[in-house]
CSV table of C-alpha atoms and ligand atoms in Angstrom, one decimal:
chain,number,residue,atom,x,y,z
G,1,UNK,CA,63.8,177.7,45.0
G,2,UNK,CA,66.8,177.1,47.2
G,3,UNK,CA,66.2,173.2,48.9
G,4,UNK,CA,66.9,174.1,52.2
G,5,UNK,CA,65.1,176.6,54.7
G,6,UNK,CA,65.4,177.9,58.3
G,7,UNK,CA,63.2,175.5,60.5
G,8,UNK,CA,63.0,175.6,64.6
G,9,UNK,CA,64.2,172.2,65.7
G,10,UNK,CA,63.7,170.4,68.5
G,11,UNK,CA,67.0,168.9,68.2
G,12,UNK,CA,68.2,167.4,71.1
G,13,UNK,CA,65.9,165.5,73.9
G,14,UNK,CA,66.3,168.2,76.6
G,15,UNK,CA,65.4,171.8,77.2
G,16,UNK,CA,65.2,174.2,74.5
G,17,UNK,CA,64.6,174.9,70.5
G,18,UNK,CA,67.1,175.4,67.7
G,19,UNK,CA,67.2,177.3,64.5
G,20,UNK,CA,68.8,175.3,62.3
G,21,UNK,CA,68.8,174.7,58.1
G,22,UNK,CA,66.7,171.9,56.9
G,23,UNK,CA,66.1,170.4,53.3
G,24,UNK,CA,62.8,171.8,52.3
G,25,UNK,CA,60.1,168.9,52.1
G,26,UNK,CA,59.5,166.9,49.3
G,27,UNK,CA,55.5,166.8,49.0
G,28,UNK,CA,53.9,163.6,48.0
G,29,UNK,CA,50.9,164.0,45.2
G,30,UNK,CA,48.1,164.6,47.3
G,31,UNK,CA,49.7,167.3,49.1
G,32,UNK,CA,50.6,171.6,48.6
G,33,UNK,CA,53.9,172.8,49.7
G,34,UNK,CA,53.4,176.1,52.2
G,35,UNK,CA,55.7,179.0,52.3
G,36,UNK,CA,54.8,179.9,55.8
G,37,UNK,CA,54.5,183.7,56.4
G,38,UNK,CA,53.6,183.8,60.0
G,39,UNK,CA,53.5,180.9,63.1
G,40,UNK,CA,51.9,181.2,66.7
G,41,UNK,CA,53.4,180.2,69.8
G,42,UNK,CA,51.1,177.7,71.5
G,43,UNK,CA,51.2,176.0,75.1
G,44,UNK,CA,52.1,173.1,73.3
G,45,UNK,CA,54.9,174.0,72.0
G,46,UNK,CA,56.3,175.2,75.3
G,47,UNK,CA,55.5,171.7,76.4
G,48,UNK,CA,57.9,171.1,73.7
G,49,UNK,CA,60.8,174.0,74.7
G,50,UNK,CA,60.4,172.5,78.8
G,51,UNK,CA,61.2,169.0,77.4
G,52,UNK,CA,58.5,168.0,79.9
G,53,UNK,CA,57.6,164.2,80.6
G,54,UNK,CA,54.2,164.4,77.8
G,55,UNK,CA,56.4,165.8,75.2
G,56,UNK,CA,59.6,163.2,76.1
G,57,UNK,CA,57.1,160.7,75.8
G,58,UNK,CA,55.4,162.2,72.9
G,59,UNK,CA,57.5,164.0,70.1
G,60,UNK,CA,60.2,162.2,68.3
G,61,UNK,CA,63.5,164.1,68.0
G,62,UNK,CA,64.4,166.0,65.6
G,63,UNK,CA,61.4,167.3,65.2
G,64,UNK,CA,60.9,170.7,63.3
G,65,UNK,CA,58.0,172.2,65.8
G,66,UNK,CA,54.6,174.8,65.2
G,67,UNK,CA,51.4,174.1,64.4
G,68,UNK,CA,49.3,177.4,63.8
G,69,UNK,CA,50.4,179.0,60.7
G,70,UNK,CA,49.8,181.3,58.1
G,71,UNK,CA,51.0,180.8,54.2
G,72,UNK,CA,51.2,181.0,50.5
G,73,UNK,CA,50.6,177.9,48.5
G,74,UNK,CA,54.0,177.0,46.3
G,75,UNK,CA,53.4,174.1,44.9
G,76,UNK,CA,50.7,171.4,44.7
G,77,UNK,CA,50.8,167.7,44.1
G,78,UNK,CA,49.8,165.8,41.0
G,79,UNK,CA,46.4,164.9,42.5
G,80,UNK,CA,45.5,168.0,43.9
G,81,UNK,CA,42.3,170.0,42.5
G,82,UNK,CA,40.6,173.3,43.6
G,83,UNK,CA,44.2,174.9,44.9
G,84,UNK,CA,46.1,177.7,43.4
G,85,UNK,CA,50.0,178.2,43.3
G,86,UNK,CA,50.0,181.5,44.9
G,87,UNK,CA,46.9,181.1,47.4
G,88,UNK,CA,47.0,182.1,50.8
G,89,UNK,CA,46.2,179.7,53.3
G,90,UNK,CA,45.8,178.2,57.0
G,91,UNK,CA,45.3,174.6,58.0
G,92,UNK,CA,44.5,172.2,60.0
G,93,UNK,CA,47.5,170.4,61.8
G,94,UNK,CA,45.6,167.2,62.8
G,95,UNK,CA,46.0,164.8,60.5
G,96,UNK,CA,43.5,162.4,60.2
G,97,UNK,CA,43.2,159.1,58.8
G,98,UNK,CA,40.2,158.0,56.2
G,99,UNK,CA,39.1,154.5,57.2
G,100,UNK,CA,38.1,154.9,61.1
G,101,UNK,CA,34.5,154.6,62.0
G,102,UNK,CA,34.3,158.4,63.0
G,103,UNK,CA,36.1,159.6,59.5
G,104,UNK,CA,34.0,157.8,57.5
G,105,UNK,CA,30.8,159.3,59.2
G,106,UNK,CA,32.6,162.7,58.5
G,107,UNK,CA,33.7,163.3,61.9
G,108,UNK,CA,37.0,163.6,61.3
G,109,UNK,CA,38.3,165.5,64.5
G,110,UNK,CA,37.3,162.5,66.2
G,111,UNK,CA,39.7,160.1,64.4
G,112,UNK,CA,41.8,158.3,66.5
G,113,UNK,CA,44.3,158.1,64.4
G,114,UNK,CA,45.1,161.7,64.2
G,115,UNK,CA,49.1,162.5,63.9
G,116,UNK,CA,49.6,166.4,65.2
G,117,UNK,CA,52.2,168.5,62.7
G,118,UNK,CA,55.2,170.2,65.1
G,119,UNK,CA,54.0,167.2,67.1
G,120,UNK,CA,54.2,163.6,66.0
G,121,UNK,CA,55.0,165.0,62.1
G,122,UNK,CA,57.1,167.7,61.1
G,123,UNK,CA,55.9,171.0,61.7
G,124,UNK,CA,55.3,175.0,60.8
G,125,UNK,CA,58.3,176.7,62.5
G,126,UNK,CA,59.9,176.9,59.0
G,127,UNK,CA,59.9,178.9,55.9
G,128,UNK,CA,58.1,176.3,54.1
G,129,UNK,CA,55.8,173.1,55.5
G,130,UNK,CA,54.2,170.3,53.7
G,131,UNK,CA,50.5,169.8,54.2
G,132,UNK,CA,47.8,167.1,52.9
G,133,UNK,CA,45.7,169.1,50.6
G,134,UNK,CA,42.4,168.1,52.5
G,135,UNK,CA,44.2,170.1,55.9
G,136,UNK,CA,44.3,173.4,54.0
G,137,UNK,CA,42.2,176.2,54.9
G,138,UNK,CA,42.2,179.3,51.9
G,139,UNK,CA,42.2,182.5,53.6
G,140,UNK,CA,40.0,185.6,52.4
G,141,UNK,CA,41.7,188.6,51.9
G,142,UNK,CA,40.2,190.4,54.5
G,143,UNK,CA,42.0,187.9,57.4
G,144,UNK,CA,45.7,188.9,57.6
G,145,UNK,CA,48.6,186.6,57.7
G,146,UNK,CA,48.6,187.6,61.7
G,147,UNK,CA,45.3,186.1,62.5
G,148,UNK,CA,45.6,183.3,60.1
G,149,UNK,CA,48.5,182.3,62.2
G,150,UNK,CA,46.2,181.8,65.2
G,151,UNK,CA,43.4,180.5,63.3
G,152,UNK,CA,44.3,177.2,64.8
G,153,UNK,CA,43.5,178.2,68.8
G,154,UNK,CA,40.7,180.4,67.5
G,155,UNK,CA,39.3,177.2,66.3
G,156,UNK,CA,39.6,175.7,69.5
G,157,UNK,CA,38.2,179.0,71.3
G,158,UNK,CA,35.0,178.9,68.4
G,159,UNK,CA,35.2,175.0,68.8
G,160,UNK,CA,34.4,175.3,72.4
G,161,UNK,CA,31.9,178.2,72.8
G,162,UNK,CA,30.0,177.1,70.4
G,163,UNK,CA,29.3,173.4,71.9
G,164,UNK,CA,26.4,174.9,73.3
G,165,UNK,CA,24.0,177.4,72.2
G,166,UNK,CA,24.9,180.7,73.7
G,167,UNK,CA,22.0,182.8,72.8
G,168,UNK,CA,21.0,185.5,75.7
G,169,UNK,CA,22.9,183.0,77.9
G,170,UNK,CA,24.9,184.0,80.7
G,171,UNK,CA,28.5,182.0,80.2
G,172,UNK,CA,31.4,182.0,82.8
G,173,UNK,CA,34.6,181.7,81.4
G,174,UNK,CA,37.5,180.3,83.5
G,175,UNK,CA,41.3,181.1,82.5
G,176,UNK,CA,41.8,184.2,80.9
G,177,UNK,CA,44.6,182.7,78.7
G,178,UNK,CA,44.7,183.5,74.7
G,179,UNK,CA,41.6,180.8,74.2
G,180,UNK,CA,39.6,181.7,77.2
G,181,UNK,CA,39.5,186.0,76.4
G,182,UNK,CA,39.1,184.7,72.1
G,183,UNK,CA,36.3,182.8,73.5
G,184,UNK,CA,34.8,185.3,75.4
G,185,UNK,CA,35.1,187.5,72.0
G,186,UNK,CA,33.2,184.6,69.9
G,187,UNK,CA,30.3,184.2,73.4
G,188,UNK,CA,29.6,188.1,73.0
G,189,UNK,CA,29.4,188.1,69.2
G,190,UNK,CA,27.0,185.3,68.9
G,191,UNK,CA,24.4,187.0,71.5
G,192,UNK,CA,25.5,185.2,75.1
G,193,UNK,CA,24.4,188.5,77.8
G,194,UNK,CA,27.1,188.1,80.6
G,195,UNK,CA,30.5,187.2,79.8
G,196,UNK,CA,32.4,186.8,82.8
G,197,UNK,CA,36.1,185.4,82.8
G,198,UNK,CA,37.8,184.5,85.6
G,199,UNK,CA,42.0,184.3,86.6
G,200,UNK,CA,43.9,185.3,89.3
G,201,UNK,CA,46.7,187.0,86.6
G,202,UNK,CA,45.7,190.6,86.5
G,203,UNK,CA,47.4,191.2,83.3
G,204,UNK,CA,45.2,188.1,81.8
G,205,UNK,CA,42.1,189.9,82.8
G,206,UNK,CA,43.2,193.5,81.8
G,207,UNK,CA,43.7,191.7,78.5
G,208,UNK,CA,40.8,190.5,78.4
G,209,UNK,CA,39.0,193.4,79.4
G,210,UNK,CA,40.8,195.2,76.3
G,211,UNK,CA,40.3,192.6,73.6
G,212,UNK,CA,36.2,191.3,74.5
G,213,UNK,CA,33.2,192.9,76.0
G,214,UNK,CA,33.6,191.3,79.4
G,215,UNK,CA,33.6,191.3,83.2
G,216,UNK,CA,37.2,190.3,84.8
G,217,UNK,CA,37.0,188.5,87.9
G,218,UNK,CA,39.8,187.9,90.0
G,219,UNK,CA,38.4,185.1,92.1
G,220,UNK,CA,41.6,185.5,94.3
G,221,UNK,CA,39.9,188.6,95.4
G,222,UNK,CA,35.9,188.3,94.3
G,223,UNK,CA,34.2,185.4,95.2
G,224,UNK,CA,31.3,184.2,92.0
G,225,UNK,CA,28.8,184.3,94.4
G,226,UNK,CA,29.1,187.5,94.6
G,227,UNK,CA,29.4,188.0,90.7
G,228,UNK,CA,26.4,186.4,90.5
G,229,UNK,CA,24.8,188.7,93.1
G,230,UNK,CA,26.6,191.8,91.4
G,231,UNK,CA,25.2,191.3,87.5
G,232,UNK,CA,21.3,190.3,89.0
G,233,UNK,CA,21.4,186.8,87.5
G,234,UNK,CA,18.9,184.8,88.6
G,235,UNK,CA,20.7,181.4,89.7
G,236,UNK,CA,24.1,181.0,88.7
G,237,UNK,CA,25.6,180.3,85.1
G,238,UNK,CA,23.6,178.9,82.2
G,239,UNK,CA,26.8,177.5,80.4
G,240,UNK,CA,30.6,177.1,81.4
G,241,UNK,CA,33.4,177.4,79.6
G,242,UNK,CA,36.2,175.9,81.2
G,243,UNK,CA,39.8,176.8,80.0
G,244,UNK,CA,42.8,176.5,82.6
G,245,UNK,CA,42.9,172.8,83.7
G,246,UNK,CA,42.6,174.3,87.0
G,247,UNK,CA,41.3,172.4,89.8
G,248,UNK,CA,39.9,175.3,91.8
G,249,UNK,CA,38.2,176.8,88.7
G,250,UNK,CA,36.5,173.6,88.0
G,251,UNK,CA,35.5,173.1,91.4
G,252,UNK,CA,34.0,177.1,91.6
G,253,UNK,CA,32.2,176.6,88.0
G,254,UNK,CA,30.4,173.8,89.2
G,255,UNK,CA,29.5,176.0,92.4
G,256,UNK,CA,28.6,178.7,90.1
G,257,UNK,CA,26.5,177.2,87.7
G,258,UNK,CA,22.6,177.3,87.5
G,259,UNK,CA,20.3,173.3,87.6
G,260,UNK,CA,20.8,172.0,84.2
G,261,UNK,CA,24.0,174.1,83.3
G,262,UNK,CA,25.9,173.2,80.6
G,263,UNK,CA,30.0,173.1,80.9
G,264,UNK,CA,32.6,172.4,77.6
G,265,UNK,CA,36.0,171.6,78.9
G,266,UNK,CA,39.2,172.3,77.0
G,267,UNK,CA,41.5,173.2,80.0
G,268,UNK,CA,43.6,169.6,81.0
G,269,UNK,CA,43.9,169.2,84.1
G,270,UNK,CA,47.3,168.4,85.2
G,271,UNK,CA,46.7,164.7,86.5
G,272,UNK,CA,43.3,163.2,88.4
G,273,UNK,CA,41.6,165.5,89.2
G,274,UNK,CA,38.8,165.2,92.1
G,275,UNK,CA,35.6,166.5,91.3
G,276,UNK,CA,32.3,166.7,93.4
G,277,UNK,CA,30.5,164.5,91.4
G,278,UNK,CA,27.2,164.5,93.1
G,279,UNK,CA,27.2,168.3,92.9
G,280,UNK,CA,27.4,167.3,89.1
G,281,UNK,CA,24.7,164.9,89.4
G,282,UNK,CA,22.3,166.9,91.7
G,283,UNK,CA,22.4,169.9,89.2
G,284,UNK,CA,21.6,167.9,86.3
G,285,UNK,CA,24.4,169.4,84.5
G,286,UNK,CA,26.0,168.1,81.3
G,287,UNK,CA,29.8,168.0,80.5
G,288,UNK,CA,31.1,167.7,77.1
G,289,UNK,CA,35.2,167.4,77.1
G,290,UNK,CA,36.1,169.0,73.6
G,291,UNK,CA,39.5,168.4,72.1
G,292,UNK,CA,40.7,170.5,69.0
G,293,UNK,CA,38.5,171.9,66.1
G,294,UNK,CA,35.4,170.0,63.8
G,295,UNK,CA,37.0,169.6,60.9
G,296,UNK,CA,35.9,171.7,58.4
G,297,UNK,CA,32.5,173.2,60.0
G,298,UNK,CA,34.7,175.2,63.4
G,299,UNK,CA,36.9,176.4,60.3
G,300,UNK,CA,34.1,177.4,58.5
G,301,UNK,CA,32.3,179.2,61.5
G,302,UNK,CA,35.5,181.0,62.6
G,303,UNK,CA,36.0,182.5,59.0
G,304,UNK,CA,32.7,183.7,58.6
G,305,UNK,CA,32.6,185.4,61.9
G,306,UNK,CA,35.6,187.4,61.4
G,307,UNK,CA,34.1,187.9,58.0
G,308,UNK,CA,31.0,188.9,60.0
G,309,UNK,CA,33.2,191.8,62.5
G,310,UNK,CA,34.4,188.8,65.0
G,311,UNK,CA,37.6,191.4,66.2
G,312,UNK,CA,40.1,189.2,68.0
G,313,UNK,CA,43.4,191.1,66.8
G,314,UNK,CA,44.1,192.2,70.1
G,315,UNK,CA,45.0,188.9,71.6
G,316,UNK,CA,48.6,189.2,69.7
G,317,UNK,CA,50.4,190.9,71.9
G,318,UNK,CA,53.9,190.2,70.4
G,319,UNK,CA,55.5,189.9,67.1
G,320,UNK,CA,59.3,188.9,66.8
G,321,UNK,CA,61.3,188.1,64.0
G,322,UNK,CA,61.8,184.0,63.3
G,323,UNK,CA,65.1,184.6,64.6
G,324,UNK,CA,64.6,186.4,67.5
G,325,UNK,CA,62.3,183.1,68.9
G,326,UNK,CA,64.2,183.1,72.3
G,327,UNK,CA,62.5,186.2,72.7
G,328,UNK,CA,59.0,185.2,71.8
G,329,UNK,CA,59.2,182.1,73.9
G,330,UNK,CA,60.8,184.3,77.1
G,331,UNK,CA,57.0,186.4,76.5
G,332,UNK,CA,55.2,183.5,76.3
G,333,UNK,CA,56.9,181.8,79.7
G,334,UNK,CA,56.1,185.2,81.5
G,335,UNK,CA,52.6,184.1,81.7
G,336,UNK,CA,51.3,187.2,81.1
G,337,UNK,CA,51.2,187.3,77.5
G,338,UNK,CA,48.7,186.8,74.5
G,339,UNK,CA,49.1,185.2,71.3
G,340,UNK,CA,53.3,185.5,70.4
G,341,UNK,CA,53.5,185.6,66.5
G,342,UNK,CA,56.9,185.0,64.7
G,343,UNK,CA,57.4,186.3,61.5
G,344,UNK,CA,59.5,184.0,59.0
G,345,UNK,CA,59.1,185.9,55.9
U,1,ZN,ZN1,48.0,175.5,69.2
């Protein structure tokens, strides 16, 4: 093996990503060395590109960027067991420390001590990545290198619908972004009976229309009232799904849902955000705020439901070349795309 690869580098503390060469990592003995295949382009790392005031404040330049990935084990540590030179893999990108209260009861996504790869360590926008052998995911042959790449904001699409039980439920669903329509997927193939998403970016919706069995609101056009009027439900929404840190959409789920609703948030909210409280409170309904995936069991779910006929291929709406990145980001800033996969093989 050649020691140096191509790696995306957030080189310099202002706007923007370069491709640059890079020593390949030297992996410590508890860790596998990846040969990444594929990467996703999340919101993150256009947090990253924008040079914003969370990633200034955040990520530590140079930093090699990426997070969702999809590889080929090339090498394994001295310690490592159960992994094959040769296997393909995903992984998670948190990682977590072992001696925290919530590690040690095996709740490991809520370690606060978690360290983000393309984040705070270096990441997957390279031809090969170092990962802790406990953060790898094997992939059956039946998931392709494209969706392993996006196994990571599947997980936090499965992560999230799956917070409450969704059985003959009817779920609302606000942001049609890349998690709220792979959500929507995951809410119809566990048994929820409405799925309805909500945007005001027709695109989004057609999207989501194309990729999961659901009803598209524009709620710049339809009020949920109505929706709720429309579909004969009863009282409003038995569980909320709230994915675009929007202030509005907050603000119309809690009008929309039913006494005793349920709501999992994953959209952040750009600052404080002012809620109704006692609408909150007089509805009886339960927030959870859920951050990443549970590490192993969302991993575990996610795999066996695409095993199971879970279809959310059509969320990629874009493959480029590694090198043609400026392109895939320029998709991703439109606003109107899915999932952007780069391809560094
Ligand atoms: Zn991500």
């Amino acid at each position: 093996m050649n020691n140096e690869m191509k790696a995306l580098v957030k080189a310099h503390a202002r706007e923007g990503l370069w491709l640059q060469t890079a020593p390949v990592p030297e992996i410590g003995p508890d860790d596998v060395l990846i040969r990444v295949n594929k990467t996703g382009i999340c919101g993150t790392d256009i947090h990253i590109w924008n040079w914003d005031a969370w990633a200034a404040g955040t990520v530590p330049v140079p930093m090699i960027t990426g997070h969702e990935f999809a590889g080929q084990i090339v090498e394994t540590g001295r310690n490592v067991e159960g992994l094959e030179i040769g296997q393909r893999c995903s992984g998670e990108g948190h990682l977590i420390g072992k001696t925290s209260r919530q590690s040690r009861a095996g709740k490991f996504h809520l370690d606060p001590a978690t360290r983000g790869i393309g984040v705070n360590e270096q990441g997957a926008f390279a031809q090969y990545l170092r990962l802790p052998a406990f953060n790898v995911v094997p992939l059956p042959d039946e998931i392709s290198d494209d969706i392993g790449a996006i196994l990571d904001p599947l997980g936090n699409a499965v992560h999230t619908a799956l917070s409450f039980d969704l059985i003959g439920e009817d779920v609302l669903i606000t942001g049609a972004g890349p998690i709220g329509i792979m959500a929507a997927a995951v809410a119809r193939h566990v048994g929820a009976r409405h799925v309805v998403i909500t945007d005001v970016n027709p695109d989004r919706l057609a999207l989501a229309e194309r990729v999961a069995d659901v009803v598209p609101v524009n709620v710049a056009q339809e009020d949920l009232g109505n929706v709720i009027a429309r579909l004969k439900m009863r009282q409003g929404f038995d569980v909320g799904l709230e994915m675009s840190g929007n202030q509005a959409a907050l603000d119309q789920m809690i009008e929309a849902m039913t006494m005793g609703g349920r709501i999992a948030m994953l959209g952040i909210p750009p600052g404080k955000s002012p809620v109704d409280w006692s609408r909150i409170v007089f509805k009886a309904i339960t927030i959870k705020g859920v951050y990443g995936r549970e590490i192993f069991e969302t991993w575990y779910k996610m795999i066996a439901m695409l095993e199971n006929g879970l279809d959310v291929s059509g969320v990629i709406t874009h493959r480029f070349k590694a090198d043609e990145f400026e392109a895939g980001f320029a998709a991703m800033k439109s606003g109107s795309s899915g999932k952007v996969v780069l391809d560094w093989t």
